[in-house]
């Protein structure tokens, strides 16, 4: 009987192994359109069009819109902000309830079994963790490869103007949610907070494009926003909602979106982001109130992060500032070391290990799961138990079997003893942090146990980060920082015996210092730490350690997300240009490149040939003026050209240009025709079939060009070009020679509109070069050449 069971088990294992992807499938997985970038170049990313393309179709659509549509448009934005908050809140509730229940069942079964046999308990504990981690890595490798990691570097790149394929798809959302449940519930040294930011961004993006057409989950009434600019605003709301849901910190979520992920901000967006975070807070609060009635299984005191320190240390003395500053220095050093180690390991993993196929990714994650289980279960066995404190009757020591929290009785000979190392290791990370932050628990942990946990968990966090599972780094960073912070607090308590010092306060400062030294956040992190601890008195101390840790970390390397973004080949434009750019001009940045351009009326064969022979995404369009001079009339995007070639509706037999002054220009395309799907490769020239007759026809590009692209003179410093490019979210800038004449000059007062009650029109004053002052009043003159681009010869270059 036993032999039959063993044979069936072996056959089942062989069947599962045979279905795992092998190394030969790696090449296909690397090129999957929904995967993340697999090389060190920029081939898998594409810039976004945050600039408004003011072509003929856009101007015609704007002319048809009235005030009612404007109010409707604004109302829909607020409605979408509401939906993003509700959706992200429910996703966070699902993840937290699932993780807490899996952890509750795991510890309940393990504690019940170890009453009889520790070996059987270890097997059950390791098996449950392995099953959860295997489910997570299998979902990622087979269904949603873009859901691996935290997702914050990719989202930061998206809001910086870089679209990495697959990061905002529906499958990525599903993989992120269920993958996070498996990886966090499986006890790996990672968190669910980073993936929640990615989850909120995916929800926002899917709402912005009306759902997922691939899985037939789209609705037309949601397809309102058709530009990357509007979708960027929605994704920003989703990022803030993710942080607000992860930490129950709505204000911290707003500041996180402002400080860490966005490159472009405005006051209207601030209101919507704040509203979204508030909605998330309400949803999470309502869900927690419902769960407290016992409807959520093991979901109880754990789950959503909030570590109340309101009953902790009331005040601090000047003498404590020195050890607190030391905590900041330690956080900066350990944070910078963590960034460097994860960079090296992730680089080796991506360039060597993961190139061997998905099977290796699965084996790697499962092996790390087993190692983590062995360490978390095995190390407390070698730790001597301590007697329960009898000073406070309100403290439950030890915890009843099947429960997890403070004072865990693990491998103790007496009933009134607890294992301090098991109290940290044999717990969910949220509860372990709550234990480390706890007040009125002096001497609960020994220095030896804290140092052991610090070394082992630090190593596990470094190795685990970068595996093919959803992985956040907030909570592991808090775990690491709170451990050495509590160590410093123990020494301070012994040094200043007369002071009212809480070790939990130093644990909080240590957590803030490590996050500041690793992620290099300041304002948002400070507010998040205050919100999750409910102690405003510690705000100056948190600010102190954050400033010190960030300064120390910046002396060694960049922040965690910047390093990981560079490793993934995401070309982020940082807030400050490099010093070398101050000595360069725009013309020098263009180099000796030959500008590839189209004439206004171009042959279809020429368009197809140029699109096949280069990968540029924007092309200048030139035309002949009446005097025979070549002039630039605008910019046309590659995606727009592909739409024109595919539809063939604007092909014409004659090479004659359309009269743009005519009011009867046929509009065969709407703005929605040119919308590129979010986070996918979109239309390609290889997808378009053109017959020989099609290739002999012509296209007039004038109705489809952007007639007002941004232009800089060739001798402008590259620093100014960089700031212009980043702050406006541009994709292309024309570099042109110095203009031969000036049509007008615009100052601040020219940008202030005045309502004319008599005519009902809006009058804009212009400072014209040809204007003359008569009697102290400016004479306004109209120039027919304004906006026509005359006087510009062919471009010197195109910054893309």
CSV table of N, CA and C in Angstrom, one decimal, residues 106 109-110 113-114 117-131 369-370 373-374 377-378 381 410 426:
chain,number,residue,atom,x,y,z
A,106,UNK,N,-1.3,28.6,8.7
A,106,UNK,CA,0.1,28.0,8.7
A,106,UNK,C,0.6,27.9,10.2
A,109,UNK,N,-1.7,25.4,12.4
A,109,UNK,CA,-1.4,24.0,12.2
A,109,UNK,C,0.0,23.7,12.7
A,110,UNK,N,0.9,24.6,12.5
A,110,UNK,CA,2.3,24.2,12.9
A,110,UNK,C,2.4,24.2,14.4
A,113,UNK,N,0.9,21.0,15.7
A,113,UNK,CA,1.6,19.7,15.4
A,113,UNK,C,2.9,19.7,16.2
A,114,UNK,N,3.5,20.8,16.5
A,114,UNK,CA,4.8,20.8,17.3
A,114,UNK,C,4.6,20.4,18.7
A,117,UNK,N,5.3,16.8,17.7
A,117,UNK,CA,6.6,16.5,17.1
A,117,UNK,C,7.1,17.8,16.3
A,118,UNK,N,8.3,18.2,16.7
A,118,UNK,CA,8.8,19.4,16.0
A,118,UNK,C,9.3,19.1,14.6
A,119,UNK,N,9.6,17.8,14.3
A,119,UNK,CA,10.0,17.4,13.0
A,119,UNK,C,8.8,17.5,12.0
A,120,UNK,N,7.7,16.9,12.5
A,120,UNK,CA,6.5,17.0,11.7
A,120,UNK,C,6.0,18.4,11.5
A,121,UNK,N,6.1,19.2,12.6
A,121,UNK,CA,5.8,20.6,12.5
A,121,UNK,C,6.6,21.4,11.4
A,122,UNK,N,7.9,21.1,11.4
A,122,UNK,CA,8.8,21.7,10.4
A,122,UNK,C,8.4,21.3,9.0
A,123,UNK,N,8.1,20.0,8.8
A,123,UNK,CA,7.7,19.6,7.5
A,123,UNK,C,6.4,20.3,7.0
A,124,UNK,N,5.5,20.4,7.9
A,124,UNK,CA,4.2,21.1,7.5
A,124,UNK,C,4.5,22.6,7.3
A,125,UNK,N,5.3,23.2,8.1
A,125,UNK,CA,5.6,24.6,8.0
A,125,UNK,C,6.3,24.9,6.6
A,126,UNK,N,7.3,24.1,6.4
A,126,UNK,CA,8.1,24.3,5.1
A,126,UNK,C,7.2,23.9,3.9
A,127,UNK,N,6.4,22.9,4.0
A,127,UNK,CA,5.6,22.5,2.8
A,127,UNK,C,4.6,23.6,2.5
A,128,UNK,N,4.0,24.2,3.5
A,128,UNK,CA,3.0,25.3,3.2
A,128,UNK,C,3.7,26.5,2.6
A,129,UNK,N,4.8,26.9,3.1
A,129,UNK,CA,5.6,28.0,2.5
A,129,UNK,C,6.0,27.7,1.1
A,130,UNK,N,6.4,26.5,0.9
A,130,UNK,CA,6.9,26.1,-0.5
A,130,UNK,C,5.7,26.1,-1.4
A,131,UNK,N,4.6,25.6,-1.0
A,131,UNK,CA,3.4,25.6,-1.9
A,131,UNK,C,3.0,27.0,-2.3
A,369,UNK,N,12.7,29.7,-0.7
A,369,UNK,CA,11.7,29.5,0.2
A,369,UNK,C,12.1,28.4,1.3
A,370,UNK,N,12.7,27.4,0.8
A,370,UNK,CA,13.1,26.3,1.7
A,370,UNK,C,14.2,26.8,2.7
A,373,UNK,N,12.5,29.0,5.3
A,373,UNK,CA,11.8,28.2,6.3
A,373,UNK,C,12.7,27.5,7.2
A,374,UNK,N,13.9,27.0,6.7
A,374,UNK,CA,14.8,26.4,7.6
A,374,UNK,C,15.4,27.4,8.6
A,377,UNK,N,12.6,28.6,11.2
A,377,UNK,CA,12.1,27.5,12.1
A,377,UNK,C,13.3,27.0,12.9
A,378,UNK,N,14.5,26.9,12.3
A,378,UNK,CA,15.6,26.2,12.9
A,378,UNK,C,16.4,27.1,13.9
A,381,UNK,N,15.3,27.2,17.6
A,381,UNK,CA,15.5,26.0,18.3
A,381,UNK,C,16.8,26.0,19.1
A,410,UNK,N,8.1,28.7,22.1
A,410,UNK,CA,8.6,27.8,21.1
A,410,UNK,C,9.8,27.1,21.6
A,426,UNK,N,9.3,33.6,13.9
A,426,UNK,CA,8.1,32.7,13.7
A,426,UNK,C,6.8,33.6,13.8
